[in-house]
Amino acid sequence: MISVDERWDLIDKISKKTVKFGKYKHTLKDAIGELTVKPLTGIPIAIAVLYGLWSFFGSFAGFFTDGFFVELFDEHFLPWMQSVFPGKGGWFYYIFVGDPLADNCFEAFGVLTSGLFVAIGVVLPAIVAFYLILTLLEDIGYMPRLAVLIDTILHKIGLHGYAIVPTILGFGCNVPAVTATRILETRKQRFIMMTLLAIFIPCGAQLGIMEEVIPDTMGFVILYLLFGYFVFGFILNKIIPGRSPEILIDVPPYQRPMMRNVRRKLQMRVMGFFKVAIPFVLLGCAVVNILYKGGVMDWLADVLSPLLSGWFGVPKETVGPLIAAFLRKDLAVAQLSAISMTSYQMITSVVLVSIYFPCVATFAMILKEGWKDLLGSVAVLAVVVFLYGGLIHLIGILLGVA
């Protein structure tokens, strides 16, 4: 057994015999790498990259949803289902096909009409667009640089640069994002990250629906969510004990993405998402329709009316989407589009659906990480929903738009 000093001497001898030193040539890739990691140039580049991601997301999803799937479902699939499905006007028909007089899938709200349209017509293009860009950024080598760049900001909320990975993953789906919190070193960091993901980060499916039903006010919803992400993250960092260590990360050189890797990762992520998403979208439509038919929704709307209308400033009919949000938040946003309300009430309602209880798949993933973390996240969530929802209503009153 050799000592530590002898071990280092052996390493030094081996390195002298095997390592050759030459003159280093500064390449274009090195120059770009330095520009994207220094705050002065890196921040504008990061903003441009994220804006490009958002623009591609909206254009790609909008092109396939509005240009192909809306026509396919509304003009062909929906009339066909309404004509061939038996028992028109009955419970079974209402649950699986929805309103027999509806002329589009959003308003029909049946398991086989709205459920399939939301999952395939809206969510699929959005998820493919998001994960395609994310996979390319990973393979190119940009994500570690973004982590270094945003490290100082995230330290203000008890996290570090690595937290950008689960955050961006959360914009695709919160389920893998919760799993990705394991890259953070301390329990404090993991708890803060999981809680912020569950409350303030809308998934790609929800973003796709928002892009479809509230394109003009979607920006305000995102601003409210990002503001809450940093404000409540700052508060959690102050009240939760524990350490927030510095980041230690290897920044690889930029490289050309391998299309085979991109294709495999994209396929794996999209298929994994749909194994989780489609069953809950269809289940959500069925459960909500049964509750409506049974009169439960009307009863809950009356009971919760003082809270919904008085404190949050939204119509009492939003109780239906709030229940659906536990199954799928994208489904809940689609429901909100069928309720008559002002633009600001729609903004408030969508924010409430976003910060309300995490969807059941995310709930299960947080439980998998530990029941104590789940209970803590739920407690934080209840306080945030009550306080932040009331604050958004107050802002609307002060601006004269509520």
mmCIF file of C-alpha atoms in Angstrom:
data_model
loop_
_atom_site.group_PDB
_atom_site.id
_atom_site.type_symbol
_atom_site.label_atom_id
_atom_site.label_comp_id
_atom_site.label_asym_id
_atom_site.label_seq_id
_atom_site.Cartn_x
_atom_site.Cartn_y
_atom_site.Cartn_z
ATOM 1 C CA MET A 1 0.000 0.000 0.000
ATOM 2 C CA ILE A 2 1.576 3.297 -1.078
ATOM 3 C CA SER A 3 1.099 6.606 0.728
ATOM 4 C CA VAL A 4 -0.756 9.606 -0.681
ATOM 5 C CA ASP A 5 2.511 11.432 -1.475
ATOM 6 C CA GLU A 6 3.900 8.364 -3.257
ATOM 7 C CA ARG A 7 0.674 8.078 -5.226
ATOM 8 C CA TRP A 8 0.928 11.671 -6.451
ATOM 9 C CA ASP A 9 4.605 11.127 -7.348
ATOM 10 C CA LEU A 10 3.583 8.107 -9.442
ATOM 11 C CA ILE A 11 0.849 10.136 -11.157
ATOM 12 C CA ASP A 12 3.383 12.888 -11.923
ATOM 13 C CA LYS A 13 5.841 10.397 -13.456
ATOM 14 C CA ILE A 14 3.153 8.745 -15.602
ATOM 15 C CA SER A 15 1.810 12.118 -16.823
ATOM 16 C CA LYS A 16 5.312 13.273 -17.839
ATOM 17 C CA LYS A 17 5.754 10.157 -19.965
ATOM 18 C CA THR A 18 2.309 10.225 -21.570
ATOM 19 C CA VAL A 19 1.198 13.884 -21.850
ATOM 20 C CA LYS A 20 2.610 16.066 -24.598
ATOM 21 C CA PHE A 21 2.420 19.831 -24.311
ATOM 22 C CA GLY A 22 2.011 21.939 -27.408
ATOM 23 C CA LYS A 23 0.916 25.400 -28.388
ATOM 24 C CA TYR A 24 -2.830 25.850 -27.947
ATOM 25 C CA LYS A 25 -4.730 27.327 -30.888
ATOM 26 C CA HIS A 26 -7.785 29.408 -29.998
ATOM 27 C CA THR A 27 -10.712 28.286 -32.167
ATOM 28 C CA LEU A 28 -14.033 29.841 -33.145
ATOM 29 C CA LYS A 29 -15.837 27.366 -30.885
ATOM 30 C CA ASP A 30 -13.739 28.575 -27.947
ATOM 31 C CA ALA A 31 -14.593 32.194 -28.708
ATOM 32 C CA ILE A 32 -18.332 31.417 -28.915
ATOM 33 C CA GLY A 33 -18.093 29.394 -25.710
ATOM 34 C CA GLU A 34 -16.540 32.352 -23.866
ATOM 35 C CA LEU A 35 -19.138 34.776 -25.227
ATOM 36 C CA THR A 36 -22.029 32.587 -24.044
ATOM 37 C CA VAL A 37 -20.722 32.155 -20.494
ATOM 38 C CA LYS A 38 -19.691 35.762 -19.668
ATOM 39 C CA PRO A 39 -22.609 37.794 -18.224
ATOM 40 C CA LEU A 40 -22.094 40.859 -20.434
ATOM 41 C CA THR A 41 -22.560 38.899 -23.655
ATOM 42 C CA GLY A 42 -24.037 35.659 -22.308
ATOM 43 C CA ILE A 43 -27.243 37.183 -20.893
ATOM 44 C CA PRO A 44 -28.347 38.803 -24.195
ATOM 45 C CA ILE A 45 -27.498 35.541 -25.999
ATOM 46 C CA ALA A 46 -29.506 33.536 -23.431
ATOM 47 C CA ILE A 47 -32.496 35.862 -23.895
ATOM 48 C CA ALA A 48 -32.203 35.456 -27.669
ATOM 49 C CA VAL A 49 -31.976 31.654 -27.371
ATOM 50 C CA LEU A 50 -34.996 31.439 -25.073
ATOM 51 C CA TYR A 51 -36.949 33.830 -27.299
ATOM 52 C CA GLY A 52 -36.059 31.672 -30.294
ATOM 53 C CA LEU A 53 -37.202 28.565 -28.403
ATOM 54 C CA TRP A 54 -40.499 30.265 -27.544
ATOM 55 C CA SER A 55 -41.022 31.518 -31.111
ATOM 56 C CA PHE A 56 -40.364 28.078 -32.586
ATOM 57 C CA PHE A 57 -42.622 26.502 -29.967
ATOM 58 C CA GLY A 58 -45.511 28.811 -30.848
ATOM 59 C CA SER A 59 -45.021 28.637 -34.613
ATOM 60 C CA PHE A 60 -44.561 24.860 -34.776
ATOM 61 C CA ALA A 61 -47.454 24.076 -32.433
ATOM 62 C CA GLY A 62 -49.722 26.662 -34.050
ATOM 63 C CA PHE A 63 -48.962 25.451 -37.563
ATOM 64 C CA PHE A 64 -49.910 21.831 -36.844
ATOM 65 C CA THR A 65 -52.773 22.545 -34.412
ATOM 66 C CA ASP A 66 -54.538 25.315 -36.343
ATOM 67 C CA GLY A 67 -53.453 24.249 -39.795
ATOM 68 C CA PHE A 68 -54.210 20.539 -39.556
ATOM 69 C CA PHE A 69 -55.657 19.103 -36.342
ATOM 70 C CA VAL A 70 -58.440 21.676 -35.780
ATOM 71 C CA GLU A 71 -59.867 20.994 -39.235
ATOM 72 C CA LEU A 72 -59.430 17.241 -38.854
ATOM 73 C CA PHE A 73 -61.174 17.035 -35.485
ATOM 74 C CA ASP A 74 -63.823 19.782 -35.806
ATOM 75 C CA GLU A 75 -64.913 19.234 -39.391
ATOM 76 C CA HIS A 76 -64.508 15.481 -39.738
ATOM 77 C CA PHE A 77 -63.979 13.530 -36.503
ATOM 78 C CA LEU A 78 -66.499 15.395 -34.272
ATOM 79 C CA PRO A 79 -69.475 15.245 -36.724
ATOM 80 C CA TRP A 80 -68.705 11.581 -37.358
ATOM 81 C CA MET A 81 -68.657 10.757 -33.627
ATOM 82 C CA GLN A 82 -71.887 12.711 -33.057
ATOM 83 C CA SER A 83 -73.633 10.781 -35.820
ATOM 84 C CA VAL A 84 -72.464 7.216 -35.127
ATOM 85 C CA PHE A 85 -72.229 7.083 -31.310
ATOM 86 C CA PRO A 86 -75.390 5.479 -29.845
ATOM 87 C CA GLY A 87 -77.702 6.909 -27.187
ATOM 88 C CA LYS A 88 -77.660 10.603 -28.142
ATOM 89 C CA GLY A 89 -78.732 12.738 -25.186
ATOM 90 C CA GLY A 90 -78.040 10.090 -22.558
ATOM 91 C CA TRP A 91 -75.420 9.894 -19.814
ATOM 92 C CA PHE A 92 -73.139 7.570 -21.739
ATOM 93 C CA TYR A 93 -73.243 9.778 -24.825
ATOM 94 C CA TYR A 94 -72.613 12.938 -22.763
ATOM 95 C CA ILE A 95 -69.545 11.428 -21.049
ATOM 96 C CA PHE A 96 -67.864 10.049 -24.166
ATOM 97 C CA VAL A 97 -68.998 12.455 -26.934
ATOM 98 C CA GLY A 98 -70.157 15.471 -24.945
ATOM 99 C CA ASP A 99 -72.611 18.159 -26.015
ATOM 100 C CA PRO A 100 -74.493 16.885 -29.106
ATOM 101 C CA LEU A 101 -74.936 20.493 -30.342
ATOM 102 C CA ALA A 102 -71.247 21.469 -30.077
ATOM 103 C CA ASP A 103 -69.549 22.453 -33.325
ATOM 104 C CA ASN A 104 -65.954 22.120 -32.068
ATOM 105 C CA CYS A 105 -64.059 19.745 -29.828
ATOM 106 C CA PHE A 106 -63.224 22.327 -27.168
ATOM 107 C CA GLU A 107 -66.922 22.905 -26.443
ATOM 108 C CA ALA A 108 -68.014 19.260 -26.799
ATOM 109 C CA PHE A 109 -65.888 18.142 -23.849
ATOM 110 C CA GLY A 110 -66.334 14.412 -24.285
ATOM 111 C CA VAL A 111 -63.742 11.750 -23.543
ATOM 112 C CA LEU A 112 -63.409 10.757 -27.208
ATOM 113 C CA THR A 113 -63.781 14.297 -28.616
ATOM 114 C CA SER A 114 -62.158 16.913 -26.379
ATOM 115 C CA GLY A 115 -59.962 14.310 -24.674
ATOM 116 C CA LEU A 116 -58.351 13.076 -27.883
ATOM 117 C CA PHE A 117 -58.209 16.570 -29.405
ATOM 118 C CA VAL A 118 -56.399 18.019 -26.381
ATOM 119 C CA ALA A 119 -53.925 15.118 -26.212
ATOM 120 C CA ILE A 120 -53.206 14.714 -29.936
ATOM 121 C CA GLY A 121 -54.300 17.942 -31.601
ATOM 122 C CA VAL A 122 -52.833 20.424 -29.117
ATOM 123 C CA VAL A 123 -50.393 18.688 -26.779
ATOM 124 C CA LEU A 124 -48.506 16.532 -29.280
ATOM 125 C CA PRO A 125 -47.227 19.412 -31.499
ATOM 126 C CA ALA A 126 -46.341 21.490 -28.416
ATOM 127 C CA ILE A 127 -44.398 18.696 -26.722
ATOM 128 C CA VAL A 128 -42.526 17.728 -29.903
ATOM 129 C CA ALA A 129 -41.512 21.364 -30.496
ATOM 130 C CA PHE A 130 -40.320 21.895 -26.924
ATOM 131 C CA TYR A 131 -38.359 18.671 -26.550
ATOM 132 C CA LEU A 132 -36.769 19.008 -30.004
ATOM 133 C CA ILE A 133 -35.200 22.370 -29.120
ATOM 134 C CA LEU A 134 -34.256 21.224 -25.604
ATOM 135 C CA THR A 135 -32.553 18.107 -26.968
ATOM 136 C CA LEU A 136 -30.595 20.154 -29.525
ATOM 137 C CA LEU A 137 -29.432 22.603 -26.836
ATOM 138 C CA GLU A 138 -28.287 19.682 -24.661
ATOM 139 C CA ASP A 139 -26.353 17.997 -27.472
ATOM 140 C CA ILE A 140 -24.726 21.227 -28.635
ATOM 141 C CA GLY A 141 -23.434 21.895 -25.119
ATOM 142 C CA TYR A 142 -25.342 25.083 -24.343
ATOM 143 C CA MET A 143 -27.176 23.914 -21.193
ATOM 144 C CA PRO A 144 -24.062 23.828 -18.904
ATOM 145 C CA ARG A 145 -23.250 27.381 -19.999
ATOM 146 C CA LEU A 146 -26.767 28.514 -19.214
ATOM 147 C CA ALA A 147 -26.371 26.900 -15.769
ATOM 148 C CA VAL A 148 -23.162 28.867 -15.101
ATOM 149 C CA LEU A 149 -24.757 32.060 -16.403
ATOM 150 C CA ILE A 150 -27.862 31.908 -14.204
ATOM 151 C CA ASP A 151 -26.081 30.569 -11.102
ATOM 152 C CA THR A 152 -25.902 33.948 -9.313
ATOM 153 C CA ILE A 153 -29.631 34.634 -9.783
ATOM 154 C CA LEU A 154 -30.710 31.185 -8.607
ATOM 155 C CA HIS A 155 -28.530 31.474 -5.486
ATOM 156 C CA LYS A 156 -30.920 34.212 -4.325
ATOM 157 C CA ILE A 157 -33.639 31.559 -3.990
ATOM 158 C CA GLY A 158 -31.431 28.899 -2.402
ATOM 159 C CA LEU A 159 -30.586 27.034 -5.611
ATOM 160 C CA HIS A 160 -27.672 27.074 -8.034
ATOM 161 C CA GLY A 161 -27.145 26.921 -11.779
ATOM 162 C CA TYR A 162 -27.951 23.207 -12.072
ATOM 163 C CA ALA A 163 -31.546 24.058 -11.073
ATOM 164 C CA ILE A 164 -32.086 25.440 -14.580
ATOM 165 C CA VAL A 165 -32.181 21.828 -15.833
ATOM 166 C CA PRO A 166 -35.298 20.691 -13.886
ATOM 167 C CA THR A 167 -36.837 24.142 -14.429
ATOM 168 C CA ILE A 168 -36.599 23.925 -18.216
ATOM 169 C CA LEU A 169 -37.578 20.241 -18.147
ATOM 170 C CA GLY A 170 -40.662 21.329 -16.197
ATOM 171 C CA PHE A 171 -41.788 23.432 -19.150
ATOM 172 C CA GLY A 172 -42.000 20.128 -21.006
ATOM 173 C CA CYS A 173 -43.391 17.929 -18.221
ATOM 174 C CA ASN A 174 -43.155 18.215 -14.421
ATOM 175 C CA VAL A 175 -42.762 14.444 -13.993
ATOM 176 C CA PRO A 176 -39.172 14.127 -15.359
ATOM 177 C CA ALA A 177 -38.430 17.561 -13.887
ATOM 178 C CA VAL A 178 -39.136 16.301 -10.347
ATOM 179 C CA THR A 179 -36.830 13.343 -11.005
ATOM 180 C CA ALA A 180 -34.136 15.747 -12.261
ATOM 181 C CA THR A 181 -34.097 17.550 -8.878
ATOM 182 C CA ARG A 182 -31.866 14.695 -7.670
ATOM 183 C CA ILE A 183 -28.900 16.463 -9.311
ATOM 184 C CA LEU A 184 -29.133 19.102 -6.542
ATOM 185 C CA GLU A 185 -26.895 18.344 -3.562
ATOM 186 C CA THR A 186 -28.941 19.159 -0.454
ATOM 187 C CA ARG A 187 -32.422 18.274 0.761
ATOM 188 C CA LYS A 188 -33.224 21.975 1.113
ATOM 189 C CA GLN A 189 -32.458 22.615 -2.555
ATOM 190 C CA ARG A 190 -34.451 19.592 -3.710
ATOM 191 C CA PHE A 191 -37.472 20.596 -1.616
ATOM 192 C CA ILE A 192 -37.439 24.191 -2.878
ATOM 193 C CA MET A 193 -37.047 23.030 -6.471
ATOM 194 C CA MET A 194 -39.849 20.437 -6.299
ATOM 195 C CA THR A 195 -42.189 22.923 -4.641
ATOM 196 C CA LEU A 196 -41.519 25.662 -7.186
ATOM 197 C CA LEU A 197 -41.947 23.166 -10.039
ATOM 198 C CA ALA A 198 -45.286 21.968 -8.703
ATOM 199 C CA ILE A 199 -46.619 25.507 -8.245
ATOM 200 C CA PHE A 200 -45.134 27.880 -10.789
ATOM 201 C CA ILE A 201 -43.843 25.954 -13.822
ATOM 202 C CA PRO A 202 -46.543 25.194 -16.446
ATOM 203 C CA CYS A 203 -45.901 22.046 -18.494
ATOM 204 C CA GLY A 204 -45.638 21.995 -22.283
ATOM 205 C CA ALA A 205 -49.153 20.605 -22.616
ATOM 206 C CA GLN A 206 -50.565 23.498 -20.594
ATOM 207 C CA LEU A 207 -48.506 26.006 -22.589
ATOM 208 C CA GLY A 208 -49.835 24.502 -25.810
ATOM 209 C CA ILE A 209 -53.439 24.912 -24.649
ATOM 210 C CA MET A 210 -52.751 28.465 -23.467
ATOM 211 C CA GLU A 211 -51.236 29.288 -26.849
ATOM 212 C CA GLU A 212 -54.458 28.020 -28.435
ATOM 213 C CA VAL A 213 -57.142 29.581 -26.186
ATOM 214 C CA ILE A 214 -55.555 32.755 -24.695
ATOM 215 C CA PRO A 215 -52.768 33.815 -27.091
ATOM 216 C CA ASP A 216 -53.276 37.542 -26.395
ATOM 217 C CA THR A 217 -53.020 37.320 -22.594
ATOM 218 C CA MET A 218 -50.664 34.364 -22.247
ATOM 219 C CA GLY A 219 -47.674 36.667 -21.645
ATOM 220 C CA PHE A 220 -49.307 38.120 -18.501
ATOM 221 C CA VAL A 221 -49.891 34.609 -17.140
ATOM 222 C CA ILE A 222 -46.226 33.696 -17.678
ATOM 223 C CA LEU A 223 -45.069 36.949 -16.016
ATOM 224 C CA TYR A 224 -47.228 36.269 -12.939
ATOM 225 C CA LEU A 225 -45.866 32.715 -12.702
ATOM 226 C CA LEU A 226 -42.203 33.742 -13.098
ATOM 227 C CA PHE A 227 -42.637 36.562 -10.580
ATOM 228 C CA GLY A 228 -44.115 34.090 -8.084
ATOM 229 C CA TYR A 229 -41.300 31.600 -8.819
ATOM 230 C CA PHE A 230 -38.620 34.056 -7.670
ATOM 231 C CA VAL A 231 -40.557 35.824 -4.874
ATOM 232 C CA PHE A 232 -41.724 32.657 -3.121
ATOM 233 C CA GLY A 233 -38.406 30.946 -3.866
ATOM 234 C CA PHE A 234 -36.664 33.807 -2.033
ATOM 235 C CA ILE A 235 -39.065 33.424 0.917
ATOM 236 C CA LEU A 236 -38.588 29.641 1.074
ATOM 237 C CA ASN A 237 -34.815 30.090 1.040
ATOM 238 C CA LYS A 238 -35.075 32.355 4.092
ATOM 239 C CA ILE A 239 -37.374 30.166 6.187
ATOM 240 C CA ILE A 240 -36.144 26.645 5.334
ATOM 241 C CA PRO A 241 -32.978 25.573 7.159
ATOM 242 C CA GLY A 242 -30.141 23.901 5.297
ATOM 243 C CA ARG A 243 -27.196 24.544 3.002
ATOM 244 C CA SER A 244 -27.051 25.904 -0.547
ATOM 245 C CA PRO A 245 -23.577 24.926 -1.808
ATOM 246 C CA GLU A 246 -21.784 26.517 -4.741
ATOM 247 C CA ILE A 247 -21.971 25.001 -8.213
ATOM 248 C CA LEU A 248 -19.178 22.795 -9.545
ATOM 249 C CA ILE A 249 -19.763 21.959 -13.190
ATOM 250 C CA ASP A 250 -17.781 20.761 -16.185
ATOM 251 C CA VAL A 251 -18.433 22.952 -19.232
ATOM 252 C CA PRO A 252 -17.767 20.867 -22.371
ATOM 253 C CA PRO A 253 -16.778 22.415 -25.706
ATOM 254 C CA TYR A 254 -19.480 23.110 -28.254
ATOM 255 C CA GLN A 255 -20.074 20.267 -30.666
ATOM 256 C CA ARG A 256 -22.298 19.337 -33.550
ATOM 257 C CA PRO A 257 -25.421 17.442 -32.391
ATOM 258 C CA MET A 258 -25.683 13.806 -33.417
ATOM 259 C CA MET A 259 -29.019 13.387 -35.178
ATOM 260 C CA ARG A 260 -29.309 9.776 -34.022
ATOM 261 C CA ASN A 261 -29.037 10.856 -30.380
ATOM 262 C CA VAL A 262 -31.468 13.726 -30.935
ATOM 263 C CA ARG A 263 -34.000 11.403 -32.558
ATOM 264 C CA ARG A 264 -33.713 8.780 -29.804
ATOM 265 C CA LYS A 265 -33.993 11.269 -26.937
ATOM 266 C CA LEU A 266 -36.909 13.043 -28.609
ATOM 267 C CA GLN A 267 -38.731 9.768 -29.177
ATOM 268 C CA MET A 268 -38.100 8.596 -25.606
ATOM 269 C CA ARG A 269 -39.349 11.862 -24.075
ATOM 270 C CA VAL A 270 -42.432 12.190 -26.247
ATOM 271 C CA MET A 271 -43.449 8.552 -25.743
ATOM 272 C CA GLY A 272 -42.805 8.788 -22.012
ATOM 273 C CA PHE A 273 -44.928 11.908 -21.789
ATOM 274 C CA PHE A 274 -47.858 10.370 -23.631
ATOM 275 C CA LYS A 275 -47.832 7.228 -21.499
ATOM 276 C CA VAL A 276 -48.419 9.552 -18.549
ATOM 277 C CA ALA A 277 -50.587 12.221 -20.191
ATOM 278 C CA ILE A 278 -53.190 10.542 -22.404
ATOM 279 C CA PRO A 279 -54.724 8.249 -19.720
ATOM 280 C CA PHE A 280 -55.147 11.165 -17.307
ATOM 281 C CA VAL A 281 -56.609 13.490 -19.966
ATOM 282 C CA LEU A 282 -59.249 10.892 -20.874
ATOM 283 C CA LEU A 283 -59.890 10.037 -17.214
ATOM 284 C CA GLY A 284 -60.207 13.742 -16.405
ATOM 285 C CA CYS A 285 -62.890 14.279 -19.056
ATOM 286 C CA ALA A 286 -64.847 11.283 -17.758
ATOM 287 C CA VAL A 287 -64.641 12.294 -14.078
ATOM 288 C CA VAL A 288 -65.594 15.929 -14.709
ATOM 289 C CA ASN A 289 -68.542 14.958 -16.945
ATOM 290 C CA ILE A 290 -69.830 12.495 -14.330
ATOM 291 C CA LEU A 291 -69.596 15.189 -11.639
ATOM 292 C CA TYR A 292 -71.471 17.637 -13.866
ATOM 293 C CA LYS A 293 -74.204 15.119 -14.650
ATOM 294 C CA GLY A 294 -74.525 14.195 -10.988
ATOM 295 C CA GLY A 295 -74.970 17.839 -9.939
ATOM 296 C CA VAL A 296 -71.812 17.788 -7.810
ATOM 297 C CA MET A 297 -70.180 20.627 -9.764
ATOM 298 C CA ASP A 298 -73.148 22.969 -9.258
ATOM 299 C CA TRP A 299 -73.176 22.195 -5.527
ATOM 300 C CA LEU A 300 -69.422 22.835 -5.194
ATOM 301 C CA ALA A 301 -69.726 26.054 -7.219
ATOM 302 C CA ASP A 302 -72.342 27.382 -4.781
ATOM 303 C CA VAL A 303 -70.357 26.313 -1.695
ATOM 304 C CA LEU A 304 -67.053 27.804 -2.932
ATOM 305 C CA SER A 305 -68.596 30.888 -4.538
ATOM 306 C CA PRO A 306 -67.540 33.293 -1.705
ATOM 307 C CA LEU A 307 -63.910 32.166 -2.030
ATOM 308 C CA LEU A 308 -63.790 32.045 -5.832
ATOM 309 C CA SER A 309 -65.758 35.216 -6.564
ATOM 310 C CA GLY A 310 -65.002 37.213 -3.414
ATOM 311 C CA TRP A 311 -61.315 36.479 -2.759
ATOM 312 C CA PHE A 312 -59.978 35.413 -6.172
ATOM 313 C CA GLY A 313 -62.395 37.440 -8.310
ATOM 314 C CA VAL A 314 -63.228 34.622 -10.740
ATOM 315 C CA PRO A 315 -66.600 33.083 -11.704
ATOM 316 C CA LYS A 316 -67.867 30.274 -9.476
ATOM 317 C CA GLU A 317 -67.965 28.011 -12.558
ATOM 318 C CA THR A 318 -64.148 27.728 -12.353
ATOM 319 C CA VAL A 319 -64.637 25.049 -9.689
ATOM 320 C CA GLY A 320 -64.908 22.487 -12.524
ATOM 321 C CA PRO A 321 -61.520 23.316 -14.065
ATOM 322 C CA LEU A 322 -59.929 23.405 -10.600
ATOM 323 C CA ILE A 323 -61.080 19.837 -9.997
ATOM 324 C CA ALA A 324 -59.933 18.784 -13.463
ATOM 325 C CA ALA A 325 -56.532 20.404 -12.776
ATOM 326 C CA PHE A 326 -55.688 17.665 -10.297
ATOM 327 C CA LEU A 327 -55.836 15.189 -13.191
ATOM 328 C CA ARG A 328 -54.450 17.366 -16.011
ATOM 329 C CA LYS A 329 -53.830 21.128 -15.943
ATOM 330 C CA ASP A 330 -53.963 21.385 -19.738
ATOM 331 C CA LEU A 331 -57.440 19.876 -19.592
ATOM 332 C CA ALA A 332 -58.430 22.469 -16.972
ATOM 333 C CA VAL A 333 -57.238 25.388 -19.134
ATOM 334 C CA ALA A 334 -59.246 23.980 -22.038
ATOM 335 C CA GLN A 335 -62.322 23.952 -19.761
ATOM 336 C CA LEU A 336 -61.771 27.575 -18.760
ATOM 337 C CA SER A 337 -62.068 28.639 -22.401
ATOM 338 C CA ALA A 338 -65.742 27.598 -22.340
ATOM 339 C CA ILE A 339 -66.601 29.858 -19.341
ATOM 340 C CA SER A 340 -67.758 33.430 -19.926
ATOM 341 C CA MET A 341 -65.423 35.867 -18.128
ATOM 342 C CA THR A 342 -63.358 39.026 -18.645
ATOM 343 C CA SER A 343 -59.778 38.953 -19.930
ATOM 344 C CA TYR A 344 -58.343 39.635 -16.480
ATOM 345 C CA GLN A 345 -60.552 36.976 -14.895
ATOM 346 C CA MET A 346 -59.192 34.545 -17.494
ATOM 347 C CA ILE A 347 -55.623 35.512 -16.582
ATOM 348 C CA THR A 348 -56.395 35.031 -12.874
ATOM 349 C CA SER A 349 -58.173 31.728 -13.522
ATOM 350 C CA VAL A 350 -55.298 30.295 -15.579
ATOM 351 C CA VAL A 351 -52.769 31.369 -12.927
ATOM 352 C CA LEU A 352 -54.918 29.715 -10.240
ATOM 353 C CA VAL A 353 -55.092 26.499 -12.252
ATOM 354 C CA SER A 354 -51.301 26.647 -12.683
ATOM 355 C CA ILE A 355 -50.438 27.208 -9.009
ATOM 356 C CA TYR A 356 -53.232 24.990 -7.729
ATOM 357 C CA PHE A 357 -52.533 21.407 -6.630
ATOM 358 C CA PRO A 358 -50.026 19.626 -8.938
ATOM 359 C CA CYS A 359 -51.447 17.177 -11.436
ATOM 360 C CA VAL A 360 -51.749 13.625 -10.122
ATOM 361 C CA ALA A 361 -48.683 12.387 -12.044
ATOM 362 C CA THR A 362 -46.480 15.101 -10.492
ATOM 363 C CA PHE A 363 -48.131 14.424 -7.114
ATOM 364 C CA ALA A 364 -47.090 10.772 -7.411
ATOM 365 C CA MET A 365 -43.506 11.687 -8.350
ATOM 366 C CA ILE A 366 -43.118 14.032 -5.355
ATOM 367 C CA LEU A 367 -44.559 11.317 -3.093
ATOM 368 C CA LYS A 368 -41.953 8.951 -4.520
ATOM 369 C CA GLU A 369 -39.246 11.379 -3.367
ATOM 370 C CA GLY A 370 -40.627 11.268 0.204
ATOM 371 C CA TRP A 371 -43.948 11.819 1.971
ATOM 372 C CA LYS A 372 -42.503 14.533 4.239
ATOM 373 C CA ASP A 373 -41.488 16.565 1.174
ATOM 374 C CA LEU A 374 -44.951 16.041 -0.301
ATOM 375 C CA LEU A 375 -46.721 17.265 2.848
ATOM 376 C CA GLY A 376 -44.394 20.257 3.037
ATOM 377 C CA SER A 377 -44.988 21.132 -0.627
ATOM 378 C CA VAL A 378 -48.771 20.852 -0.184
ATOM 379 C CA ALA A 379 -48.644 23.146 2.873
ATOM 380 C CA VAL A 380 -46.615 25.744 0.965
ATOM 381 C CA LEU A 381 -48.952 25.377 -2.013
ATOM 382 C CA ALA A 382 -52.067 26.070 0.068
ATOM 383 C CA VAL A 383 -50.557 29.283 1.468
ATOM 384 C CA VAL A 384 -49.293 30.417 -1.948
ATOM 385 C CA VAL A 385 -52.636 29.808 -3.698
ATOM 386 C CA PHE A 386 -54.563 31.766 -1.063
ATOM 387 C CA LEU A 387 -52.136 34.700 -0.794
ATOM 388 C CA TYR A 388 -51.009 34.975 -4.404
ATOM 389 C CA GLY A 389 -54.495 34.450 -5.839
ATOM 390 C CA GLY A 390 -55.841 37.221 -3.611
ATOM 391 C CA LEU A 391 -52.911 39.493 -4.527
ATOM 392 C CA ILE A 392 -53.561 39.050 -8.265
ATOM 393 C CA HIS A 393 -57.215 39.969 -7.689
ATOM 394 C CA LEU A 394 -56.144 43.038 -5.684
ATOM 395 C CA ILE A 395 -53.802 44.124 -8.505
ATOM 396 C CA GLY A 396 -56.718 43.841 -10.929
ATOM 397 C CA ILE A 397 -58.896 46.002 -8.656
ATOM 398 C CA LEU A 398 -56.178 48.670 -8.349
ATOM 399 C CA LEU A 399 -55.716 48.698 -12.126
ATOM 400 C CA GLY A 400 -59.468 48.838 -12.674
ATOM 401 C CA VAL A 401 -59.594 45.662 -14.765
ATOM 402 C CA ALA A 402 -60.850 43.076 -12.247
#
